[in-house]
mmCIF file of C-alpha atoms in Angstrom:
data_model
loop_
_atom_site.group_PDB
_atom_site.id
_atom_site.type_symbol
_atom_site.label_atom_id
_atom_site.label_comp_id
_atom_site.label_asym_id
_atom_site.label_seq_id
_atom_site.Cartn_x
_atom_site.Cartn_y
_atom_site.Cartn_z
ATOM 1 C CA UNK Z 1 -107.447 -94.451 137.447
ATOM 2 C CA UNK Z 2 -110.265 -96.227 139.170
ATOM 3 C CA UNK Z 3 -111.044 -97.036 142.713
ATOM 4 C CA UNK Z 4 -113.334 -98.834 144.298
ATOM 5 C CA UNK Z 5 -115.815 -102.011 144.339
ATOM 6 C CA UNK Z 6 -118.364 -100.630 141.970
ATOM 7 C CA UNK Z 7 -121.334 -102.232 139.848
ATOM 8 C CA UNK Z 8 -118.534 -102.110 137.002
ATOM 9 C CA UNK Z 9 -115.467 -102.735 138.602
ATOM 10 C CA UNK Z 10 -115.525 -106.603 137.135
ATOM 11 C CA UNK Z 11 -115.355 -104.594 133.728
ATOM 12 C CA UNK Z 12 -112.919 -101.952 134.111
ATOM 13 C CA UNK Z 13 -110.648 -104.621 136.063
ATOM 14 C CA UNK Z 14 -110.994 -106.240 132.618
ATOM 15 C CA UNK Z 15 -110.174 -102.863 130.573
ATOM 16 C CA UNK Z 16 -107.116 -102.264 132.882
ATOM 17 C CA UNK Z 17 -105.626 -105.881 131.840
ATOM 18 C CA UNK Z 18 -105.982 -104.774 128.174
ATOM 19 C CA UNK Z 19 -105.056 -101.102 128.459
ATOM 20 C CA UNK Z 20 -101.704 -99.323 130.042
ATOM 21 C CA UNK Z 21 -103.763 -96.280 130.072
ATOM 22 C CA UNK Z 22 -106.435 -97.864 132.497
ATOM 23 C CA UNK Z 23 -105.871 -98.172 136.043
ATOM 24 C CA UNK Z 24 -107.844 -100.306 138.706
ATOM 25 C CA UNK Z 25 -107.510 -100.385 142.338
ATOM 26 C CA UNK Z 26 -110.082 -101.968 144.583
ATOM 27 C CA UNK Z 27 -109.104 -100.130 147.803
ATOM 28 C CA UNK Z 28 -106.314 -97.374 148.630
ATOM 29 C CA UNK Z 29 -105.673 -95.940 152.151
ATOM 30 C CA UNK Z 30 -107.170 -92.359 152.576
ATOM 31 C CA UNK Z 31 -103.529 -91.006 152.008
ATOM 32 C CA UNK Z 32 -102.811 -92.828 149.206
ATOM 33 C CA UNK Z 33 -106.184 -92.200 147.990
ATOM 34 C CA UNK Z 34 -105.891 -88.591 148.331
ATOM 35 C CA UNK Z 35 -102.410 -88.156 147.064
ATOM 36 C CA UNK Z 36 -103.348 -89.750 144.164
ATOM 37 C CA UNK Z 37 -106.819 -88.095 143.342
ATOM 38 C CA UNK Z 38 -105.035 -84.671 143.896
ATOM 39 C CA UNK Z 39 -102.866 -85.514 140.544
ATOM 40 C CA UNK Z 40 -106.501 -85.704 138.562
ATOM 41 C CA UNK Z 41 -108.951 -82.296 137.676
ATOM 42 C CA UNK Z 42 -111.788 -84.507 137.908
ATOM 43 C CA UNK Z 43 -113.118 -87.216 139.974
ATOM 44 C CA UNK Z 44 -116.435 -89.574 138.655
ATOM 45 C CA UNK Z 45 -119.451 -90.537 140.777
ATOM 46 C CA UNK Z 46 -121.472 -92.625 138.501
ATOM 47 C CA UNK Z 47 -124.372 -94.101 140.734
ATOM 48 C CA UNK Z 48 -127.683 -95.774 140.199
ATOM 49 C CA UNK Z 49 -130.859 -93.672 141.638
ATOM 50 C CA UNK Z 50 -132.310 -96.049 143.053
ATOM 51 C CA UNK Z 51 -129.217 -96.086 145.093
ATOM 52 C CA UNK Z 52 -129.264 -92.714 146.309
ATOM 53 C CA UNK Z 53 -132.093 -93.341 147.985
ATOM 54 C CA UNK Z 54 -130.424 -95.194 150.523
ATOM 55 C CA UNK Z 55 -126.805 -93.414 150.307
ATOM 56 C CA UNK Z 56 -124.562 -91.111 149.251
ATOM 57 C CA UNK Z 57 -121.328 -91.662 147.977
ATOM 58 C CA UNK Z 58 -118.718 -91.178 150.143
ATOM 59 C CA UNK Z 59 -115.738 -90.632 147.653
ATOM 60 C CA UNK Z 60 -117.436 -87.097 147.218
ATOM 61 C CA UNK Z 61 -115.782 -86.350 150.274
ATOM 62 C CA UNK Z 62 -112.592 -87.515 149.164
ATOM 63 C CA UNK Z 63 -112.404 -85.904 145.769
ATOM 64 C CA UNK Z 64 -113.363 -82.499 147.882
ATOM 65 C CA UNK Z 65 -110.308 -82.779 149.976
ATOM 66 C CA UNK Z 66 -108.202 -83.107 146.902
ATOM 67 C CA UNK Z 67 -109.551 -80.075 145.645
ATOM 68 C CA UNK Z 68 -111.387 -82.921 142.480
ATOM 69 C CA UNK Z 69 -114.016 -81.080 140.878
ATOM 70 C CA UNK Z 70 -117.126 -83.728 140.754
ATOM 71 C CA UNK Z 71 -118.751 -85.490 137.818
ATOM 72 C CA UNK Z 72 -121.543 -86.939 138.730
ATOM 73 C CA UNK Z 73 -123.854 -89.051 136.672
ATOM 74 C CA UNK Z 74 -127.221 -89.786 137.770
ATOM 75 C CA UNK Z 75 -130.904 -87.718 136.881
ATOM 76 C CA UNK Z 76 -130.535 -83.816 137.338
ATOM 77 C CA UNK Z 77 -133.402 -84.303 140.422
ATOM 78 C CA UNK Z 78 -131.309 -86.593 142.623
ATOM 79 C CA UNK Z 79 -129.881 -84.904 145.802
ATOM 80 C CA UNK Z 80 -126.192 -85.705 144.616
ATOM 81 C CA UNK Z 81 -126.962 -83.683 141.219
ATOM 82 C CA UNK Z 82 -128.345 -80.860 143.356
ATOM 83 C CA UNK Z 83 -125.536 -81.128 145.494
ATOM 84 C CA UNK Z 84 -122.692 -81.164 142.991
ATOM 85 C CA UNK Z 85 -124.358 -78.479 141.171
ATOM 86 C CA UNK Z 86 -125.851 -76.136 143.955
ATOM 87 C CA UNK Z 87 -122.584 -75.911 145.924
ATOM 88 C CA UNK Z 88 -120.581 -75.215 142.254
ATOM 89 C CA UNK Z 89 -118.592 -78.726 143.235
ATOM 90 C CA UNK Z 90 -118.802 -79.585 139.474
ATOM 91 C CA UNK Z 91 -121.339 -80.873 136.875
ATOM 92 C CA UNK Z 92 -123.485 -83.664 136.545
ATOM 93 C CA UNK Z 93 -124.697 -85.344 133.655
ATOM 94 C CA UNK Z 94 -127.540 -88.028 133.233
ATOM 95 C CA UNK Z 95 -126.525 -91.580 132.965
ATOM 96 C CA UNK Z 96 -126.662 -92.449 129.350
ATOM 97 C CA UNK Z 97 -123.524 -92.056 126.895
ATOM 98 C CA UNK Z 98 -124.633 -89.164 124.856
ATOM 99 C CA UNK Z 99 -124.601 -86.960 127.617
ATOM 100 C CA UNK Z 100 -121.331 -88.030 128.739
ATOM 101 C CA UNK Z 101 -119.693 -87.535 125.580
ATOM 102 C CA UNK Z 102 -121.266 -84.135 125.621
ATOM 103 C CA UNK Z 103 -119.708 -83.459 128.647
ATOM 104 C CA UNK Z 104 -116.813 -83.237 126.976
ATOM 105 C CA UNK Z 105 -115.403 -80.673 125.240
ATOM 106 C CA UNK Z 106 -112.922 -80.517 121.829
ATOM 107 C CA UNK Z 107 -110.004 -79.410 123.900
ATOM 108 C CA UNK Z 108 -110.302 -82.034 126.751
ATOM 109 C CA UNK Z 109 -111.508 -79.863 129.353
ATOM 110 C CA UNK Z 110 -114.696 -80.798 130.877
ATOM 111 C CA UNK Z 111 -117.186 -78.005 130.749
ATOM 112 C CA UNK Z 112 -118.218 -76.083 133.670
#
């Protein structure tokens, strides 16, 4: 499931026409949002760093109140990365599909 207006949401609108197993939503209410991030073990923050200059993602705070651990992908010297990873909120990963992948373990856990 995705949420949100994001630089790829044009895409994965596309992917969710094609695929069952992909879900868009532009915008759910904070209860409906919660409920259903609560049914998920992770929650992804992919962001731009130039963009984190200038703000921080607020569906952080929303993936914390559903108890989501956090993927973030962005460079490991952003404040986001520092954050997810110095308060043990989850992992981050740099932006690039290798690392992603690597993520990713053989028996569909993330690693942590």
């Amino acid at each position: 499931m995705f949420i949100g207006y994001g630089f790829y949401s044009d895409k994965i609108k596309l992917l969710s026409n094609e695929y069952e197993d992909v879900n868009y939503s532009k915008f759910l209410d904070e209860k409906a949002n919660r409920e259903l991030s609560s049914q998920y073990s992770w929650g992804l923050v992919p962001i731009e760093d130039e963009t984190l200059k200038y703000a921080f993602p607020s569906k952080t705070s929303s993936y914390l109140n559903s108890n989501v651990k956090i993927l973030s992908i962005c460079s490991p010297n952003t404040n986001l990365a520092k954050w997810v990873i110095g308060n043990n909120f989850g992992i981050n990963v740099r932006s690039n599909m290798d690392d992603i992948v690597d993520s990713h373990s053989s028996n569909n856990e993330l690693k942590v």
